Coordinates of C-alpha atoms in Angstrom, one line a residue:
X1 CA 121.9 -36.9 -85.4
X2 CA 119.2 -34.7 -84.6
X3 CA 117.3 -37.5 -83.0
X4 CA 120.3 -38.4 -80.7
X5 CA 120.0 -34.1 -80.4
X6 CA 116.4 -34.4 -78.9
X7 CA 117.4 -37.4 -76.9
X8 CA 119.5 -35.6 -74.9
X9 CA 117.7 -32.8 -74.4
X10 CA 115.0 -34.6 -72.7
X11 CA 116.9 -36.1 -70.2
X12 CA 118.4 -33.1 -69.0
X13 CA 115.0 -31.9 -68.2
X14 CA 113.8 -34.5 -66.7
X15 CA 117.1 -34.7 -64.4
X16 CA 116.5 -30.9 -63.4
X17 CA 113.1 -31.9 -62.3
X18 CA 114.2 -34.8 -60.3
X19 CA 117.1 -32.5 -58.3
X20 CA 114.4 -30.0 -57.8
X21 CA 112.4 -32.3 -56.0
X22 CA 114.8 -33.2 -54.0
X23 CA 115.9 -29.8 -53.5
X24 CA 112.5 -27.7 -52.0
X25 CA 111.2 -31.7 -50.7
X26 CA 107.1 -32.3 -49.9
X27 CA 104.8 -29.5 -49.4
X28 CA 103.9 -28.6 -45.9
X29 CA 100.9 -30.7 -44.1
X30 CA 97.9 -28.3 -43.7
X31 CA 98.0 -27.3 -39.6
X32 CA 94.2 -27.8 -38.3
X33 CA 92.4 -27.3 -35.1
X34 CA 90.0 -29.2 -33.5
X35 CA 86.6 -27.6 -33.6
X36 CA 84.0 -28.8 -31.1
X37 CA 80.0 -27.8 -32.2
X38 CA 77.3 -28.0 -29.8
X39 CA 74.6 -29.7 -31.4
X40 CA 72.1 -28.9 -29.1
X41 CA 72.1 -25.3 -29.2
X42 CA 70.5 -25.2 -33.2
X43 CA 70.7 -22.8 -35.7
X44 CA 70.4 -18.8 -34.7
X45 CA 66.9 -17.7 -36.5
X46 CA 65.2 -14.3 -36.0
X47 CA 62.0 -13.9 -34.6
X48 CA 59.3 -11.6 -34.2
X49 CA 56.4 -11.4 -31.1
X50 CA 52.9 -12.0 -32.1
X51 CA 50.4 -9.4 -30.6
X52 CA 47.3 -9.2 -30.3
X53 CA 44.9 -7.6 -33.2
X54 CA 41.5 -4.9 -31.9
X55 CA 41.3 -2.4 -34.3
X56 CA 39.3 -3.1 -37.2
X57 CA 40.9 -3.3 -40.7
X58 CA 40.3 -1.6 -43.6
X59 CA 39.6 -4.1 -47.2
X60 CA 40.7 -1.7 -49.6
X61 CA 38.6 -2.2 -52.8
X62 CA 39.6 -0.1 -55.9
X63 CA 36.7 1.3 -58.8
X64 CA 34.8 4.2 -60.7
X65 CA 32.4 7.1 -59.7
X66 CA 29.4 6.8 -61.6
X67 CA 26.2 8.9 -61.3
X68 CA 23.4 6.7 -60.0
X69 CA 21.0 7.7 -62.7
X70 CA 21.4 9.7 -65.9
X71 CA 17.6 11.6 -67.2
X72 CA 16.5 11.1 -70.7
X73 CA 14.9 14.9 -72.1
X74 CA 12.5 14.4 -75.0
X75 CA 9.9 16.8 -76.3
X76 CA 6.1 15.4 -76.0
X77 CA 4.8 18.3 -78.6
X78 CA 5.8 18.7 -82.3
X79 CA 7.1 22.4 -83.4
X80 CA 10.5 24.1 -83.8
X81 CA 13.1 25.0 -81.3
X82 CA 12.4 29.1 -81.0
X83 CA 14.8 29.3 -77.2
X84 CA 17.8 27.5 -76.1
X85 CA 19.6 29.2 -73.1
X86 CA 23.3 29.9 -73.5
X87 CA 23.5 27.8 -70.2
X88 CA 22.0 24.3 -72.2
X89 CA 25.6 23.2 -73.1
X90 CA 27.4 19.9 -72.4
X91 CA 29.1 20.5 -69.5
X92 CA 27.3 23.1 -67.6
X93 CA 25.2 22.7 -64.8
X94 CA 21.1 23.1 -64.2
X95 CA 18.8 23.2 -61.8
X96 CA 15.9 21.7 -61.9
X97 CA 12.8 24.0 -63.0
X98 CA 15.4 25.9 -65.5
X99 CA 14.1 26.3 -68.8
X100 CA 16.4 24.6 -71.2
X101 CA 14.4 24.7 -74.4
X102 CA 11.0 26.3 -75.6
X103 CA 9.1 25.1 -78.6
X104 CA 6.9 27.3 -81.0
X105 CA 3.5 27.6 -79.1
X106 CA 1.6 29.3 -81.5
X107 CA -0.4 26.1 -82.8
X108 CA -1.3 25.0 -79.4
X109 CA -2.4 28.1 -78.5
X110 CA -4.7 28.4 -81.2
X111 CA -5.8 24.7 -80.2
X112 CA -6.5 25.9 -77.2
X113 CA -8.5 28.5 -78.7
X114 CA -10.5 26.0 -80.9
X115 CA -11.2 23.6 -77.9
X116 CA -12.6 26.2 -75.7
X117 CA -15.2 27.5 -78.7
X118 CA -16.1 23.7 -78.8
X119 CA -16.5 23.6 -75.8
X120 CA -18.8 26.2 -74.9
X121 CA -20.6 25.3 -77.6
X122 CA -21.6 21.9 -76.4
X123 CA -22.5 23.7 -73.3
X124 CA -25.3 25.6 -74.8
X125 CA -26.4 22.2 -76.6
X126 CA -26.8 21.3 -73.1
X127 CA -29.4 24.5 -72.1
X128 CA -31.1 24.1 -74.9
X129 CA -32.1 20.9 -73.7
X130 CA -32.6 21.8 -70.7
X131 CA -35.3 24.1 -72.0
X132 CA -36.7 21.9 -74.4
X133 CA -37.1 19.4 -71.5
X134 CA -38.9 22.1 -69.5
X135 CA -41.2 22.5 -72.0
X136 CA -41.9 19.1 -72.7
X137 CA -42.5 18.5 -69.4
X138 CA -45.6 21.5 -69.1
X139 CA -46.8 20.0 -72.3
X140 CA -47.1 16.5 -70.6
X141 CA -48.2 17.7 -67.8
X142 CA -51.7 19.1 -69.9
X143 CA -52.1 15.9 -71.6
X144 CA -52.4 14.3 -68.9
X145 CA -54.8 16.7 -67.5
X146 CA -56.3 16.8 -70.8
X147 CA -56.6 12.5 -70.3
X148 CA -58.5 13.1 -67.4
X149 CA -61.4 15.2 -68.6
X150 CA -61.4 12.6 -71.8
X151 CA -62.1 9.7 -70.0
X152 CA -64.5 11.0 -67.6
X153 CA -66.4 12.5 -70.4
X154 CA -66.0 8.7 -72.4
X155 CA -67.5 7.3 -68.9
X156 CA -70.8 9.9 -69.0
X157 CA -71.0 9.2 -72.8
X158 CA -71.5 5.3 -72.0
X159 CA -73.6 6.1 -69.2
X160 CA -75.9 8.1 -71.5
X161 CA -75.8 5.2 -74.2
X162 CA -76.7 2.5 -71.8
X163 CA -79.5 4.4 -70.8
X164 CA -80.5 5.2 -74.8
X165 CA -79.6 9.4 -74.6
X166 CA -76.9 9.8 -76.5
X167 CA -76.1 7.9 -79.9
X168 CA -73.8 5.5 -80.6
X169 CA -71.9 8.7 -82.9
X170 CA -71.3 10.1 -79.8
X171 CA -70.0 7.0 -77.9
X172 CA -67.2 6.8 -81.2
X173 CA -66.5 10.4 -81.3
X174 CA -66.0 10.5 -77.0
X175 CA -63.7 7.1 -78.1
X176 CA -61.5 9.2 -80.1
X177 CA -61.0 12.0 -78.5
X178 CA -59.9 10.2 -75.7
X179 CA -57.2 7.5 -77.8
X180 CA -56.5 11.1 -79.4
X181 CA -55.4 12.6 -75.8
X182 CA -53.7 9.3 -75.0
X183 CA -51.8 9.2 -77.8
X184 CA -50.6 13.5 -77.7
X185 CA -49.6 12.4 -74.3
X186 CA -47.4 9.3 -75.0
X187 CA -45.6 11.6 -78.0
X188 CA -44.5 14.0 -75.0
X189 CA -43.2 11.4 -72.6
X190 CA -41.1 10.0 -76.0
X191 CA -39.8 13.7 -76.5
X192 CA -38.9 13.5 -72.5
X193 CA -37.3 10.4 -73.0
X194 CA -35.4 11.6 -76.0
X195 CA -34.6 14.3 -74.6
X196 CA -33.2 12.7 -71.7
X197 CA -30.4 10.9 -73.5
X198 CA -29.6 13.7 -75.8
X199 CA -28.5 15.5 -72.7
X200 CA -26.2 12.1 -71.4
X201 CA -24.8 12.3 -75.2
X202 CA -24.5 16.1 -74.4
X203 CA -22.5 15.8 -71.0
X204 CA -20.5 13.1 -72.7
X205 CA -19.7 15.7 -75.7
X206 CA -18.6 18.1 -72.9
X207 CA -16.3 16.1 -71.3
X208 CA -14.5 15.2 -74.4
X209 CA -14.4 18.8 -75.3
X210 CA -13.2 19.5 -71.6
X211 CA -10.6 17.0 -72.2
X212 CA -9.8 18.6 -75.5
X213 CA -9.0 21.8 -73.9
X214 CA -7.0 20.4 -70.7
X215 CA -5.1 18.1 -73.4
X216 CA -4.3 21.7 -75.4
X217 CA -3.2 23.6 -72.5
X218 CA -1.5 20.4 -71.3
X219 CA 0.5 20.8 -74.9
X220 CA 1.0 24.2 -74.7
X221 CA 2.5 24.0 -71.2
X222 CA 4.8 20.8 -72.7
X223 CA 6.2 23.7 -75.6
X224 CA 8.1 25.1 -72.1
X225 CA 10.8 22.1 -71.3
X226 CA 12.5 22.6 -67.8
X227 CA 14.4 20.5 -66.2
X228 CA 13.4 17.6 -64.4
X229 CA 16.1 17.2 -62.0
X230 CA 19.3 19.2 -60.7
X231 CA 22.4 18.1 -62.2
X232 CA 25.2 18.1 -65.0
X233 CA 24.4 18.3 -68.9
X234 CA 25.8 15.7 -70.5
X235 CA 24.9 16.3 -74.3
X236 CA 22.8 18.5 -76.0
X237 CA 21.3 16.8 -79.0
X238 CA 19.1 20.0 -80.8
X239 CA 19.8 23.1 -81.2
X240 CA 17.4 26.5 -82.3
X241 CA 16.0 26.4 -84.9
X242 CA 15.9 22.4 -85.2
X243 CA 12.0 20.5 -85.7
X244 CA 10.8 18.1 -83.2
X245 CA 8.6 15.5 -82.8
X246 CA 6.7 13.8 -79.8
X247 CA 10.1 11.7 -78.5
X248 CA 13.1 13.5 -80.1
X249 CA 15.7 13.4 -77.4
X250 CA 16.8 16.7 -76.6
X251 CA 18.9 16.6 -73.7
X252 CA 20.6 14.0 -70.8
X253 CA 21.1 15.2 -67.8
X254 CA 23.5 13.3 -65.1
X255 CA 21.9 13.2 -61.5
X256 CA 25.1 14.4 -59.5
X257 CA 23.1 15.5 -55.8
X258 CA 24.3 11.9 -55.1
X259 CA 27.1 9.7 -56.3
X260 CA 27.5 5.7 -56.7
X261 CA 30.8 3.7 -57.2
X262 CA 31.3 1.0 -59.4
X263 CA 33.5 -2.0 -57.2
X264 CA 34.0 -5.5 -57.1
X265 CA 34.2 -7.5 -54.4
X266 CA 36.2 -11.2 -54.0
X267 CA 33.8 -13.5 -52.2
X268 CA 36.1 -13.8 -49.1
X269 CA 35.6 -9.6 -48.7
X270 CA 32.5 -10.7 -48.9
X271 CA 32.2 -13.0 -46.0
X272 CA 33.4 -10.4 -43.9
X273 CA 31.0 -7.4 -45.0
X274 CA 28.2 -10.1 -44.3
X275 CA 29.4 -10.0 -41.1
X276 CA 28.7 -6.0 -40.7
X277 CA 25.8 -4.0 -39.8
X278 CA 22.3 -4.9 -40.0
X279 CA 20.8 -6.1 -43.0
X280 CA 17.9 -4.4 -45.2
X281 CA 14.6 -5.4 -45.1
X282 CA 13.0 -6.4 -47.8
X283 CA 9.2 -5.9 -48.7
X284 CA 7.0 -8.5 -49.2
X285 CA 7.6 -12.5 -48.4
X286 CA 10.3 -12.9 -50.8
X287 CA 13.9 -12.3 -49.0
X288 CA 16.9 -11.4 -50.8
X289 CA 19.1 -14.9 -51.0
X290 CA 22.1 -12.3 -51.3
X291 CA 21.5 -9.5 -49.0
X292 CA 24.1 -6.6 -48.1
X293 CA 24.5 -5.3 -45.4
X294 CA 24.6 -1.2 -45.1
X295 CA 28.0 -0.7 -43.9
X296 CA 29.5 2.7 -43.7
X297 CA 32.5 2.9 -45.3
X298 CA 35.0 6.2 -46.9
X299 CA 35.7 6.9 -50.7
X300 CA 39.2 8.0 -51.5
X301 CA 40.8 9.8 -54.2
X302 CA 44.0 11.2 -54.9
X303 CA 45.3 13.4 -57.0
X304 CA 48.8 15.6 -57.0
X305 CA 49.6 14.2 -54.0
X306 CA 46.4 15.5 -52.1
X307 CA 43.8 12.8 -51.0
X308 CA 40.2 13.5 -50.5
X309 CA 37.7 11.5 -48.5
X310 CA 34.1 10.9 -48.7
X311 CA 31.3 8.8 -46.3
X312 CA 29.8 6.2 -47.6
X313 CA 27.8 3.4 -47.6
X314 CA 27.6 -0.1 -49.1
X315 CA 24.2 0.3 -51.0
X316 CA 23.3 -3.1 -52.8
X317 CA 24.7 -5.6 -54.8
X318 CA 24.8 -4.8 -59.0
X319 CA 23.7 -7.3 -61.7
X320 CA 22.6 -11.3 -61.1
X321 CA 25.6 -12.2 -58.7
X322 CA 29.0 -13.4 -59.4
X323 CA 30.7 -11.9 -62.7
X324 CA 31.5 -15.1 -64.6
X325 CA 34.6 -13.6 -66.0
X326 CA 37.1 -12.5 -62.7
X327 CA 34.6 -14.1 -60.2
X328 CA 33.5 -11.6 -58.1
X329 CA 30.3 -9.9 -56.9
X330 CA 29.9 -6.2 -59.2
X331 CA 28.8 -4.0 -55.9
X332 CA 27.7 -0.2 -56.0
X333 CA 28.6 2.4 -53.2
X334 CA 26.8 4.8 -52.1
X335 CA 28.2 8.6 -51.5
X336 CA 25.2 10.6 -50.4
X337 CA 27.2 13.7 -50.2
X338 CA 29.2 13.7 -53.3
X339 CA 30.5 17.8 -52.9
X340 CA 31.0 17.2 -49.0
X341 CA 34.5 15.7 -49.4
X342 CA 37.1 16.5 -46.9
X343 CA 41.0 16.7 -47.6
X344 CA 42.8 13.8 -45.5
X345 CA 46.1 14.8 -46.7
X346 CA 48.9 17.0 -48.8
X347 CA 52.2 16.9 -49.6
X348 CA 54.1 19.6 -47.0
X349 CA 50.3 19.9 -45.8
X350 CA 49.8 23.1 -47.8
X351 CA 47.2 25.3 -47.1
X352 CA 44.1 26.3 -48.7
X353 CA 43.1 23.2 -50.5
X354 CA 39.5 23.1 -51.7
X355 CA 38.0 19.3 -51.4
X356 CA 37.0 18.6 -54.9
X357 CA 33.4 17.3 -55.8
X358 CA 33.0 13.5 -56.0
X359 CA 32.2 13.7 -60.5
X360 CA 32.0 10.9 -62.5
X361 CA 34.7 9.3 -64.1
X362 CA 37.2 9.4 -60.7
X363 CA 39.0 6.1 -59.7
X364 CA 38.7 5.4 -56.1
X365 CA 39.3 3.6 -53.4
X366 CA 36.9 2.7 -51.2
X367 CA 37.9 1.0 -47.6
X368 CA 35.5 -1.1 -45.5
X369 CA 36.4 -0.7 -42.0
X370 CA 36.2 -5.0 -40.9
X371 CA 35.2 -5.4 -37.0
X372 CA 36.4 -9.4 -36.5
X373 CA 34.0 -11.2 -34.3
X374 CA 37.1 -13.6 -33.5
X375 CA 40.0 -13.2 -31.9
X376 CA 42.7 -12.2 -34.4
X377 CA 46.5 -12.3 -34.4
X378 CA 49.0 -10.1 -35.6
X379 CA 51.9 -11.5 -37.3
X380 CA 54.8 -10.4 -40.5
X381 CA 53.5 -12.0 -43.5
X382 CA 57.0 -13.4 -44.3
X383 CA 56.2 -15.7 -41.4
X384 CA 54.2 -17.4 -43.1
X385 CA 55.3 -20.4 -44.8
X386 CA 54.1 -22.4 -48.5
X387 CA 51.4 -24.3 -47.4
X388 CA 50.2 -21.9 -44.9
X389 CA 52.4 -22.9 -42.4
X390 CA 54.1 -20.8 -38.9
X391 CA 57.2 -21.8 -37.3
X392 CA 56.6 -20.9 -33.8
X393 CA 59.7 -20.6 -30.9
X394 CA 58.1 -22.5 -27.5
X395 CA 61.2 -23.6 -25.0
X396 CA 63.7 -23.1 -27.7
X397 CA 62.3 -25.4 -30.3
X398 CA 60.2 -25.2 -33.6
X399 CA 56.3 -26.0 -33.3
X400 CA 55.4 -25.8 -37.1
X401 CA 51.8 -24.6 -37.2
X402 CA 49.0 -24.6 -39.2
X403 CA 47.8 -21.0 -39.4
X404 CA 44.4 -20.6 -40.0
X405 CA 45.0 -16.8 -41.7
X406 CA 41.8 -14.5 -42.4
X407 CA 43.4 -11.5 -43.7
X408 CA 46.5 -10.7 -46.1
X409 CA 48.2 -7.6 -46.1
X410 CA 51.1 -6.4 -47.5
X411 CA 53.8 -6.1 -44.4
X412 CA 51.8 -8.3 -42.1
X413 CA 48.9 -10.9 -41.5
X414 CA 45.9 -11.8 -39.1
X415 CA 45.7 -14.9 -37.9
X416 CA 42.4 -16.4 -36.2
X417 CA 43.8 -17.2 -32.8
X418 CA 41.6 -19.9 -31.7
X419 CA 41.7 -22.6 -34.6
X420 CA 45.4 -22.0 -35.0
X421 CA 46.4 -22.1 -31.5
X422 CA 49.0 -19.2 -32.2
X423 CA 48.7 -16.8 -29.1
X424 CA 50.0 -13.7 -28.4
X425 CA 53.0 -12.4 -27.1
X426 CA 54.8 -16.2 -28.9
X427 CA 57.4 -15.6 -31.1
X428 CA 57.4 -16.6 -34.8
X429 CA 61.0 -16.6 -37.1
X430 CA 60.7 -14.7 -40.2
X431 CA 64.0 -16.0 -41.1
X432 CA 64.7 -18.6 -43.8
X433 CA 65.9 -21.7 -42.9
X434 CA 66.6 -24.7 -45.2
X435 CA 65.5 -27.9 -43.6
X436 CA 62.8 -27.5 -40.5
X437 CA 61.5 -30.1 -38.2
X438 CA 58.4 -30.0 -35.5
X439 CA 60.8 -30.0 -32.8
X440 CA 64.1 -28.5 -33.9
X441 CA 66.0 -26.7 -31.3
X442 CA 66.8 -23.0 -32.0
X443 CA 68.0 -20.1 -30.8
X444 CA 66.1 -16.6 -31.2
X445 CA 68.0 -14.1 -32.2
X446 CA 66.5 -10.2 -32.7
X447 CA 62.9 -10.6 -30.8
X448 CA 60.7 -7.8 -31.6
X449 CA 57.6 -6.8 -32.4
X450 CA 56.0 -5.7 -35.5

């Protein structure tokens, strides 16, 4: 029963379905309209006029003030710290002559004391043989006279014994006296020779005791340490009271009369600062195979809104050449003027703010004004394509175009003119498009110039 039940009931539902159908019929036809497109006219795309670049452009190159040199202070005497200026401090800044330490001079004066005795003493050394040389001199002089009247009288004596008057005694004793006088006179002339090179030992004694004494005062002035340049202490290493020796470091001072930044530079920045300025010369026959060129060029800092500006220079290139690990070329800048800085901007340009010195430890930026010897042009960087490709409007159609591109900014880029064949015042299409032939009819839509 309840099968025939179900049955039934299906057929009834399928029945109202069928009468439905017939009821509200077939679903209307769509209506439609005949659309006609022009092909020929393309696809709308905006575009943007090329123009003409002049003006030289900045490359933007970020790194760290450094002092150029930072001075080593050690002592050169031995003794104990007996003055240290409150000024000595990490920190704090000294001029060059200030007296940052003094060392206990009392042994060095009494060096100086001991050398000076020494050396007058070897100075009287020296008279005294002077004056024994004078009188070895008058004593030579006799003998010599004396040698004279001894041989004449030998010659009369021989005279006299050829002739058989005088005895052959005489003849001996006239012999003898007359070896006698040679021989006094050849003991002088050995005392004048002695005391020649007594006095050459003498004057070499008073040199070294000259040296003595300028080597103690030389000591005694080393007990006074002063500073050997102007500039800021970095560390103070001793303090009163503290023993040094010959090399103990006492002090480093930072040279901060000039400043030097720390940059790198990508090789293609590079190629157009060796396209600046004049180049160095170099001394001697050996050039530099990787010159720089001294280009002027600014430092800039900000802080709290304010920016500061500095002149500069590109000074030289720093290490062996290209840094192995980012590839580029370490570079140092030169800021001659480091507390010359000149405020380039502030926020609501408030007044009566003091352009900070250029210290160490600042992060910068330093921009290198590029003059292109080449004719540049001036396009939005969006316009250029993967592949470095421009889609350039002439009559109404697409050239695509290789772009030879030299610089890449972030809202537009400089094209070389000439090996792209891009000139300006032609329009180039920022705008995407999805498929793009050489050729492809367009229409330009929102020229303009950027």
């Amino acid at each position: 029963m309840r099968i025939v039940l179900s049955i039934a009931v299906s057929l009834l539902i399928l029945g109202a379905g069928a009468g439905a159908l017939f009821l509200f019929g077939s679903p209307p036809e769509a209506k439609t309209r005949d659309i006609t497109i022009d092909e020929t006219s393309g696809p709308l795309v905006q575009t943007v006029v090329a123009r003409d670049w002049t003006t030289p452009f900045d490359v933007a190159i970020n790194g760290e003030a450094v002092t150029p040199r930072v001075v080593t202070v050690a002592a050169e005497v031995s003794g104990n710290i007996v003055t240290k200026p409150a000024a000595v401090r990490g920190g704090r800044f000294v001029h060059a002559g200030d007296i940052l330490f003094e060392i206990d001079p009392s042994m060095y004066q009494l060096r100086i004391e001991e050398t000076t005795a020494q050396k007058l003493q070897v100075q009287e050394e020296i008279r005294a043989l002077e004056v024994q040389r004078r009188n070895t001199e008058a004593l030579l002089a006799l003998s010599r006279e004396d040698l004279d009247v001894q041989k004449r009288h030998l010659e009369r004596v021989r005279d006299l014994f050829q002739k058989r008057s005088a005895s052959e005694v005489e003849l001996d004793e006239a012999i003898r006296r007359e070896l006698t006088v040679r021989n006094t006179l050849q003991m002088h002339q050995n005392e004048l020779d002695a005391n020649t090179q007594q006095k050459r030992t003498a004057q070499a004694g008073l040199a070294l005791a000259d040296a003595a004494v300028r080597r103690a005062e030389l000591d005694l002035k080393r007990c006074t340490v002063t500073a050997p340049i102007s500039g800021r202490v970095v560390d103070d290493a001793v303090e009163q009271g503290n023993y040094v020796q010959p090399g103990t470091i006492l002090v480093h001072i930072a040279d901060v009369q000039t400043m030097e930044v720390k940059c790198s530079l990508r090789s293609d920045e590079l190629a157009w600062i060796w396209r600046q300025g004049e180049f160095e010369e170099t001394s001697g026959d050996t050039k530099d195979p990787l010159p720089v060129p001294q280009v002027a060029c600014r430092v800039l800092w900000e802080f709290d809104g304010v920016e500061t500006a500095w002149e500069a220079s590109l000074s030289r290139l720093e290490g062996t050449g290209m840094d192995k690990q980012t590839r580029t070329f370490p570079c140092r800048v030169l800021v001659p003027e480091p507390r010359s800085g000149q405020v380039t901007g502030s926020p609501g340009g408030r007044p009566g703010i003091a352009a900070p010195a250029l210290v160490s430890g600042m992060y910068v930026t330093v921009k290198v004004p590029i003059r292109s010897p080449e004719h540049l042009v001036q396009i939005p960087t969006e316009a250029i394509r993967p592949g470095g490709q421009v889609w350039v409007v002439r009559d109404d159609s697409i050239r695509i175009v290789d772009a030879d591109v030299a610089r890449v900014e972030d809202t537009y880029s400089l094209i070389r003119a000439n090996a792209s064949g891009i000139r300006a015042g032609e329009q180039v299409v920022i705008s995407p498009l999805a498929s793009v032939t050489d050729g492809m009819t367009v229409r330009p839509l929102g020229e303009g110039t950027r």
